[in-house]
Amino acid sequence: MSTVAVLRRLLRLSAPPWGRLTVAVLAGVAAAMATIGLLAGSGYLVSKAAFRPGLGAIAGLLAGVEVLAFVRAPLRYKERLAAHDAAFRALTHWRVWLYDQLEPRSPAGLGPWRSGDLLSRAVDDVDALQDLYLRGLVPLVVALAASAIAVVVVGLVLPAAALVLGLSLLVALVVPPVIAALTSPGRGREAVVRGAVGAEVVDLLQGAPDLLAFGCEDQFLEQLESADDELARLARRRALAAGLTSALLTLLIGAAVVGVLVVGIEAVRTHRLSPVMLAVLPLAAIAAFESVPAVTAAASRLGDVVAAGRRLLALEGIPIPVVDPDRPEPLPEGCPTVALREARLRYADDLPWALDGVTFELAPGSRTAVIGASGAGKSSLVNVLLAFWPLSEGQATLGGVPLERLAQDDTRRAIALVDQEARLFAGTIGQNITLGRPAASALDVDEAVRQAQLRSWVDTLPEGLATPVGEQGARVSGGQRQRIALARALVAGGAVLVLDEPTAGLDDTTADRLLADVMAAGGTHTVLLVTHHQRETDGFDTVIVLDRGRVVSLDDPYRRVGVRIRR
Amino acid sequence: MPPPAAERRFGGLIDRRLSARVALTRRYLVLAVSVGVAATACVVAQAVLLATIIERVVLHRATLGAVRPEIIALGLTFGARAALGWLGEVAAQRTSATVTSVLRRQLLRHALDLGPGWLAGERAGELSLTATRGTAALDTYFGRYLPVAVLAGLAPLGILAWVAYTDWVSSLILVGMIALVPIAMIFFGREATKRTRRQWRRLSSLSARFLELIQGLPTLRAFGRGDQGRREVAAATEGLRQTTMGTLRVAFLSALAMEFLAGIGVGLVAMVLGLRLLGGTISLYTALAVLLVSPEVFLPLRRAGAEFHASTEGQAAAERILSVLDQPVDKRTRREGVAPRSATPIVLANIAVTYPGRDTPALEPLDMTLESGEHVALVGPSGAGKSTTLAVLLGFVAPTTGTVTIGGVDLEGMSLSQWRRSLAWVPQRPYLFSGTIAENLAIGDPGADTAMLRHAAELAGLGELIDQLPRGLDTVVGDGGLPLSAGERQRLAIARVVVRDAPVVLLDEPAAHLDAHTESTLSHSLAPWFEGRTVVVAAHRSELVQRIDRVIHLGQLQEAST
């Protein structure tokens, strides 16, 4: 995607807050004009006063200069506030856009984006977009407008001087930003090396025990140091460019000042310019250059914005794994049977099968446990049942209806999930419990709280269910968090409960107690427990052992309740 | 956000402490100051020349030819300023590149010297942030803040001195305005800090909210609440806007005050000059020259104010880096010391470990002798000190009491890196380095050939997995590569130990993530390899090592034989 295309797309997505942007730009231009007016006006004032024309002749000028001196700072203040406000308004749209990109692809369709690191980087990237207006377009437009106006004003005094000033401003507005953009640290080799150094630092520090034990630390340090050397070398080379830019700007100011002065002196000699106006020219030139350095900064900011935007826009290219059918079938009534027949799934054509011919049936009210090591296909099973990812081959049915013919939300209404290390959201315990059904009656909530064995704990809290759980449930212990997740699944009202490693991260005693309560709370629900602990499968009707996506063993006790396996 | 006063006073101290670490900093500061002084001289010279030229043309109708020398000199001062600016910029950027690189190196080497015991827990992650983002903040501090800060300290003083010499009335006005700057900054700064502090909780929870919703998407979708999430994203961001705007309205007041004083200063100087010119008490030259330099008095201050954020971040980063570098290293270093004569017998005499800052010992006094070729199991409940015992043997942790002797030589005087050559270790949580499977295995022995790596992978039960992968041993794993399960990582660590081919093997819960079937397959294939090696396995229960000669129960102070 070209830079212009990225910028255009980002602009469109932000629903540009034109009102604030206009205020910001107008205030910025007015402030720049005030600066020019203050300096050039003072130059004119003292030149005129030097001829001692009497106070009356310069009173208006004096007042004008003082007014400009007073208004400049408030104008800048207004510009800053309006630009920030615009940036935040745009941010809302960008963030909602990002959410909309991630939502239909989450969790299975995000591939590597699923990792917490990439997600938080996406959030950083989206926040970096603020600079598109704040440190990018607003200062750019202000500088361009202020330069243009300065040239026009000088032109009214002496056209030849305007030509000199215009030319030097033109070069100053174009060349340094181009140099800055070409040598920006976010580009090319330096960005690559910087990334490599970062990754090696993480490896070195987090893998330090392994490296030290195997005596490899020096080898790694040397590797890192040679990458670091290259980084420093590249940075030093960039320093030359940065120095060049700043020197070039000074030279251009010099050219403008000397140029307008020479043209002005000549004009005074030929009586095309009144001598008292001479001082206006160099002073206006100096002031006109004041907003120019912001353009260079804006150019490199915009470079960063485009890089962040490009990474984010790549999200649009990731296919959405599950799309609702045009005319979804209604959800079967009552407690439906869940069945998988010869189910095969892989996440990409060049990846191994995550599920490789899995067949089983969960009869209403049955208790089934799936065990297997990590990577055996347990989470893929959960992905299929919750309609997060479609089967590549075979069939998954709910009450006899293939999942792909149901609306995703209907499937998820029938199948409630207690997820691994359940995620709670900032809010109260009650709000977290009613996440799936905000309209749940107090009676239903009470019942779920009782079944999840939360009652006695909740009763000890002064604010009861209205107690905040803290950010990401930080103020709730692991066991309580899983119980809240259980109550949440119960309130949601699905007939099938899928428990995805609900005891991960809990100590044995807490885990055992939680599972016993799950079994009791399950009641008439169909329960599917996914776990990697053999110990936790006691009391289940059926135990399915998964390995590399296949069912390798089936412990199907004679007490089984309506679970039939075909192989 | 203006920092508390204490932090600001620290600034100078940090520069001094940094320059003690990196000699280059001092040289750079000297250069920056010289450049600053010279640039200020140029500014004054420009004003003088411009004023001279204008006065002669305006009052005496001088022609271009008459003022040619002054015009040439004026051009030269711009040239000199450009050269100085170039020099200053290059020096600043080069210094910052070098200083950050040197500091990063010192930081990493020091962290390794402090060892895994010190790096444990959250620290490794926190430190990698310091070594990457932290040094980047330092880069900005050196490259951008320090040059303008130096100039802000020098230029106004130099210019004011010249103004006072030329026209003391104007200098009084300017001094008055400058004197108001710190007062305004303190007044508004304090108000902004107060306001920010009041809003801080709300701000941080609103900004965390977005990430929380994004990371909680699977849960939201599982409960059919995707739309609610969208509404909350919009609401939280709008809330963030309103709250932030509330604080910015106050926070920007200090910049407003600064610019206001600058504007008023120049305006007042111009007015007073104009009135005095009317009265004929000063010359046009003086008026113009003073007028030209007046904005330059405020400019460096405004620039430094704009880079204020860079300064606080850079100082915080420097503080973090220095606090790590100031940590004293254990008297045993990695390289120095005698080499072990032989790897066995290993004798632990009355070894106990209590970690600093803890009340309860991590390892109760333990006596243990390992003869060559012996297979010993360490058992006991979690927290009994199994991993700590292995850490003592690895030299990661110095025992609080007792001695360890290796082949009759005290471990305390021994070169740890030489001793570790006799060791191979399967950590409880093996680290997966970003790179290929082969590179991860070669940690065991950088010189191992492909056949050796392949053989080790097969012994550790990874043969089938590697066969399935199109790129085999060259498949990239770790961050951004093929995700490996905990069990696969553990087998990778076992294969790494086989590659190592060391006489002493330490295994820390090597089968925690293996299912019973895999474990028994592995124990068969590894049994011949374990023969003749001294093996210590720490485990709740493990069948990975078939032949166990002795079981040592930790936490119960007894030794039982099987």
mmCIF file of C-alpha atoms in Angstrom, chain B residues 100-287:
data_model
loop_
_atom_site.group_PDB
_atom_site.id
_atom_site.type_symbol
_atom_site.label_atom_id
_atom_site.label_comp_id
_atom_site.label_asym_id
_atom_site.label_seq_id
_atom_site.Cartn_x
_atom_site.Cartn_y
_atom_site.Cartn_z
ATOM 1 C CA THR B 100 23.295 4.302 24.899
ATOM 2 C CA SER B 101 25.210 1.512 23.239
ATOM 3 C CA VAL B 102 27.929 1.527 25.893
ATOM 4 C CA LEU B 103 25.378 1.655 28.693
ATOM 5 C CA ARG B 104 23.339 -1.158 27.176
ATOM 6 C CA ARG B 105 26.459 -3.291 27.045
ATOM 7 C CA GLN B 106 27.447 -2.500 30.617
ATOM 8 C CA LEU B 107 23.892 -3.183 31.710
ATOM 9 C CA LEU B 108 23.683 -6.586 30.036
ATOM 10 C CA ARG B 109 27.137 -7.729 31.148
ATOM 11 C CA HIS B 110 26.402 -6.620 34.667
ATOM 12 C CA ALA B 111 23.025 -8.373 34.661
ATOM 13 C CA LEU B 112 24.714 -11.605 33.597
ATOM 14 C CA ASP B 113 27.317 -11.155 36.332
ATOM 15 C CA LEU B 114 24.520 -10.684 38.837
ATOM 16 C CA GLY B 115 23.256 -14.041 37.667
ATOM 17 C CA PRO B 116 19.982 -15.906 37.344
ATOM 18 C CA GLY B 117 19.293 -15.643 41.066
ATOM 19 C CA TRP B 118 19.085 -11.879 40.716
ATOM 20 C CA LEU B 119 17.321 -11.981 37.363
ATOM 21 C CA ALA B 120 14.568 -14.282 38.605
ATOM 22 C CA GLY B 121 10.904 -13.350 38.553
ATOM 23 C CA GLU B 122 9.665 -10.195 36.902
ATOM 24 C CA ARG B 123 13.120 -8.715 36.732
ATOM 25 C CA ALA B 124 14.243 -10.175 33.420
ATOM 26 C CA GLY B 125 11.212 -8.750 31.628
ATOM 27 C CA GLU B 126 11.518 -5.396 33.333
ATOM 28 C CA LEU B 127 15.215 -5.233 32.553
ATOM 29 C CA SER B 128 14.740 -6.029 28.875
ATOM 30 C CA LEU B 129 12.370 -3.077 28.713
ATOM 31 C CA THR B 130 15.018 -0.911 30.370
ATOM 32 C CA ALA B 131 17.674 -2.139 27.956
ATOM 33 C CA THR B 132 15.528 -1.375 24.910
ATOM 34 C CA ARG B 133 12.898 1.320 25.540
ATOM 35 C CA GLY B 134 14.860 2.773 28.441
ATOM 36 C CA THR B 135 18.000 3.301 26.406
ATOM 37 C CA ALA B 136 15.866 4.756 23.606
ATOM 38 C CA ALA B 137 14.591 7.344 26.086
ATOM 39 C CA LEU B 138 18.198 8.101 27.003
ATOM 40 C CA ASP B 139 18.928 8.544 23.329
ATOM 41 C CA THR B 140 16.318 11.294 23.148
ATOM 42 C CA TYR B 141 17.620 12.793 26.357
ATOM 43 C CA PHE B 142 21.154 13.095 25.016
ATOM 44 C CA GLY B 143 20.301 13.809 21.428
ATOM 45 C CA ARG B 144 17.548 16.351 21.920
ATOM 46 C CA TYR B 145 17.100 17.544 25.472
ATOM 47 C CA LEU B 146 20.646 18.016 26.651
ATOM 48 C CA PRO B 147 21.780 20.324 23.796
ATOM 49 C CA VAL B 148 18.790 22.655 24.193
ATOM 50 C CA ALA B 149 19.069 22.499 27.976
ATOM 51 C CA VAL B 150 22.717 23.540 27.840
ATOM 52 C CA LEU B 151 21.816 26.350 25.475
ATOM 53 C CA ALA B 152 18.876 27.416 27.630
ATOM 54 C CA GLY B 153 21.246 27.819 30.534
ATOM 55 C CA LEU B 154 23.889 29.772 28.600
ATOM 56 C CA ALA B 155 22.315 31.796 25.811
ATOM 57 C CA PRO B 156 19.923 33.973 27.858
ATOM 58 C CA LEU B 157 22.711 34.895 30.273
ATOM 59 C CA GLY B 158 25.153 35.800 27.521
ATOM 60 C CA ILE B 159 22.618 37.825 25.605
ATOM 61 C CA LEU B 160 21.376 39.578 28.728
ATOM 62 C CA ALA B 161 24.925 40.543 29.625
ATOM 63 C CA TRP B 162 25.366 42.109 26.219
ATOM 64 C CA VAL B 163 21.989 43.906 26.394
ATOM 65 C CA ALA B 164 22.893 45.272 29.828
ATOM 66 C CA TYR B 165 26.165 46.566 28.399
ATOM 67 C CA THR B 166 24.408 48.147 25.419
ATOM 68 C CA ASP B 167 21.168 49.384 26.982
ATOM 69 C CA TRP B 168 20.560 48.764 30.656
ATOM 70 C CA VAL B 169 16.911 49.880 30.586
ATOM 71 C CA SER B 170 15.923 47.127 28.150
ATOM 72 C CA SER B 171 17.933 44.584 30.070
ATOM 73 C CA LEU B 172 15.913 45.433 33.206
ATOM 74 C CA ILE B 173 12.669 44.713 31.347
ATOM 75 C CA LEU B 174 14.001 41.422 30.036
ATOM 76 C CA VAL B 175 15.399 40.368 33.409
ATOM 77 C CA GLY B 176 12.043 41.154 34.966
ATOM 78 C CA MET B 177 10.234 38.926 32.489
ATOM 79 C CA ILE B 178 12.767 36.117 32.828
ATOM 80 C CA ALA B 179 12.476 36.312 36.599
ATOM 81 C CA LEU B 180 8.745 35.737 36.254
ATOM 82 C CA VAL B 181 9.293 32.566 34.202
ATOM 83 C CA PRO B 182 10.194 30.238 37.100
ATOM 84 C CA ILE B 183 7.455 31.755 39.260
ATOM 85 C CA ALA B 184 4.847 31.127 36.581
ATOM 86 C CA MET B 185 6.230 27.657 35.903
ATOM 87 C CA ILE B 186 6.109 26.709 39.568
ATOM 88 C CA PHE B 187 2.628 28.149 40.046
ATOM 89 C CA PHE B 188 1.059 26.535 36.985
ATOM 90 C CA GLY B 189 3.234 23.450 37.238
ATOM 91 C CA ARG B 190 2.010 22.770 40.744
ATOM 92 C CA GLU B 191 -1.584 23.289 39.719
ATOM 93 C CA ALA B 192 -1.124 20.930 36.752
ATOM 94 C CA THR B 193 0.513 18.272 38.917
ATOM 95 C CA LYS B 194 -2.308 18.522 41.415
ATOM 96 C CA ARG B 195 -4.923 18.232 38.700
ATOM 97 C CA THR B 196 -3.116 15.375 36.963
ATOM 98 C CA ARG B 197 -2.652 13.496 40.193
ATOM 99 C CA ARG B 198 -6.343 13.826 40.952
ATOM 100 C CA GLN B 199 -7.239 12.491 37.525
ATOM 101 C CA TRP B 200 -4.476 9.942 37.292
ATOM 102 C CA ARG B 201 -6.463 6.933 38.468
ATOM 103 C CA ARG B 202 -9.272 7.696 36.092
ATOM 104 C CA LEU B 203 -6.865 8.349 33.229
ATOM 105 C CA SER B 204 -4.902 5.164 33.697
ATOM 106 C CA SER B 205 -7.994 3.024 34.056
ATOM 107 C CA LEU B 206 -9.521 4.562 30.936
ATOM 108 C CA SER B 207 -6.395 4.014 28.899
ATOM 109 C CA ALA B 208 -6.060 0.438 30.165
ATOM 110 C CA ARG B 209 -9.697 -0.216 29.302
ATOM 111 C CA PHE B 210 -9.137 -0.459 25.554
ATOM 112 C CA LEU B 211 -6.412 -3.083 25.865
ATOM 113 C CA GLU B 212 -8.513 -4.950 28.389
ATOM 114 C CA LEU B 213 -11.467 -5.116 25.993
ATOM 115 C CA ILE B 214 -9.268 -6.151 23.076
ATOM 116 C CA GLN B 215 -7.588 -8.870 25.087
ATOM 117 C CA GLY B 216 -10.938 -9.986 26.464
ATOM 118 C CA LEU B 217 -12.453 -10.317 22.979
ATOM 119 C CA PRO B 218 -12.599 -14.141 23.084
ATOM 120 C CA THR B 219 -14.663 -13.946 26.270
ATOM 121 C CA LEU B 220 -16.880 -11.171 24.933
ATOM 122 C CA ARG B 221 -17.565 -13.160 21.786
ATOM 123 C CA ALA B 222 -18.161 -16.383 23.692
ATOM 124 C CA PHE B 223 -20.980 -14.573 25.466
ATOM 125 C CA GLY B 224 -22.277 -12.830 22.365
ATOM 126 C CA ARG B 225 -21.281 -9.391 23.671
ATOM 127 C CA GLY B 226 -19.132 -8.135 20.819
ATOM 128 C CA ASP B 227 -21.390 -5.117 20.350
ATOM 129 C CA GLN B 228 -21.217 -4.149 23.962
ATOM 130 C CA GLY B 229 -17.424 -4.178 23.672
ATOM 131 C CA ARG B 230 -17.603 -1.815 20.714
ATOM 132 C CA ARG B 231 -19.801 0.596 22.643
ATOM 133 C CA GLU B 232 -17.440 0.467 25.589
ATOM 134 C CA VAL B 233 -14.404 1.155 23.403
ATOM 135 C CA ALA B 234 -16.115 4.285 22.130
ATOM 136 C CA ALA B 235 -17.284 5.313 25.603
ATOM 137 C CA ALA B 236 -13.888 4.738 27.224
ATOM 138 C CA THR B 237 -12.066 6.716 24.527
ATOM 139 C CA GLU B 238 -14.552 9.556 24.764
ATOM 140 C CA GLY B 239 -14.102 9.515 28.542
ATOM 141 C CA LEU B 240 -10.350 9.556 28.036
ATOM 142 C CA ARG B 241 -10.690 12.574 25.752
ATOM 143 C CA GLN B 242 -12.770 14.529 28.226
ATOM 144 C CA THR B 243 -10.549 13.743 31.179
ATOM 145 C CA THR B 244 -7.331 14.387 29.282
ATOM 146 C CA MET B 245 -8.624 17.654 27.875
ATOM 147 C CA GLY B 246 -9.482 18.679 31.420
ATOM 148 C CA THR B 247 -5.925 18.140 32.564
ATOM 149 C CA LEU B 248 -4.349 19.562 29.403
ATOM 150 C CA ARG B 249 -6.244 22.808 29.846
ATOM 151 C CA VAL B 250 -4.234 23.272 33.021
ATOM 152 C CA ALA B 251 -1.036 21.558 31.907
ATOM 153 C CA PHE B 252 -0.640 23.831 28.885
ATOM 154 C CA LEU B 253 -0.938 26.887 31.097
ATOM 155 C CA SER B 254 2.752 26.800 31.937
ATOM 156 C CA ALA B 255 3.652 26.897 28.240
ATOM 157 C CA LEU B 256 1.087 29.643 27.830
ATOM 158 C CA ALA B 257 2.717 31.621 30.625
ATOM 159 C CA MET B 258 6.153 31.141 29.121
ATOM 160 C CA GLU B 259 5.062 32.335 25.681
ATOM 161 C CA PHE B 260 3.050 35.126 27.185
ATOM 162 C CA LEU B 261 6.054 36.459 29.091
ATOM 163 C CA ALA B 262 8.182 36.175 25.955
ATOM 164 C CA GLY B 263 5.624 38.083 23.910
ATOM 165 C CA ILE B 264 5.101 40.755 26.534
ATOM 166 C CA GLY B 265 8.851 41.049 27.034
ATOM 167 C CA VAL B 266 9.493 41.762 23.371
ATOM 168 C CA GLY B 267 6.428 44.029 23.160
ATOM 169 C CA LEU B 268 7.481 46.057 26.189
ATOM 170 C CA VAL B 269 11.066 46.360 25.004
ATOM 171 C CA ALA B 270 9.810 47.594 21.610
ATOM 172 C CA MET B 271 7.468 50.113 23.216
ATOM 173 C CA VAL B 272 10.065 51.513 25.596
ATOM 174 C CA LEU B 273 12.652 51.679 22.796
ATOM 175 C CA GLY B 274 10.168 53.503 20.585
ATOM 176 C CA LEU B 275 9.351 56.062 23.300
ATOM 177 C CA ARG B 276 13.024 56.645 24.088
ATOM 178 C CA LEU B 277 13.790 57.086 20.402
ATOM 179 C CA LEU B 278 11.113 59.791 20.328
ATOM 180 C CA GLY B 279 12.885 61.477 23.178
ATOM 181 C CA GLY B 280 16.187 61.068 21.352
ATOM 182 C CA THR B 281 17.912 59.356 24.282
ATOM 183 C CA ILE B 282 19.083 56.315 22.287
ATOM 184 C CA SER B 283 20.240 55.617 18.760
ATOM 185 C CA LEU B 284 18.403 53.633 16.104
ATOM 186 C CA TYR B 285 21.344 51.211 16.096
ATOM 187 C CA THR B 286 20.914 50.425 19.790
ATOM 188 C CA ALA B 287 17.174 50.088 19.461
#
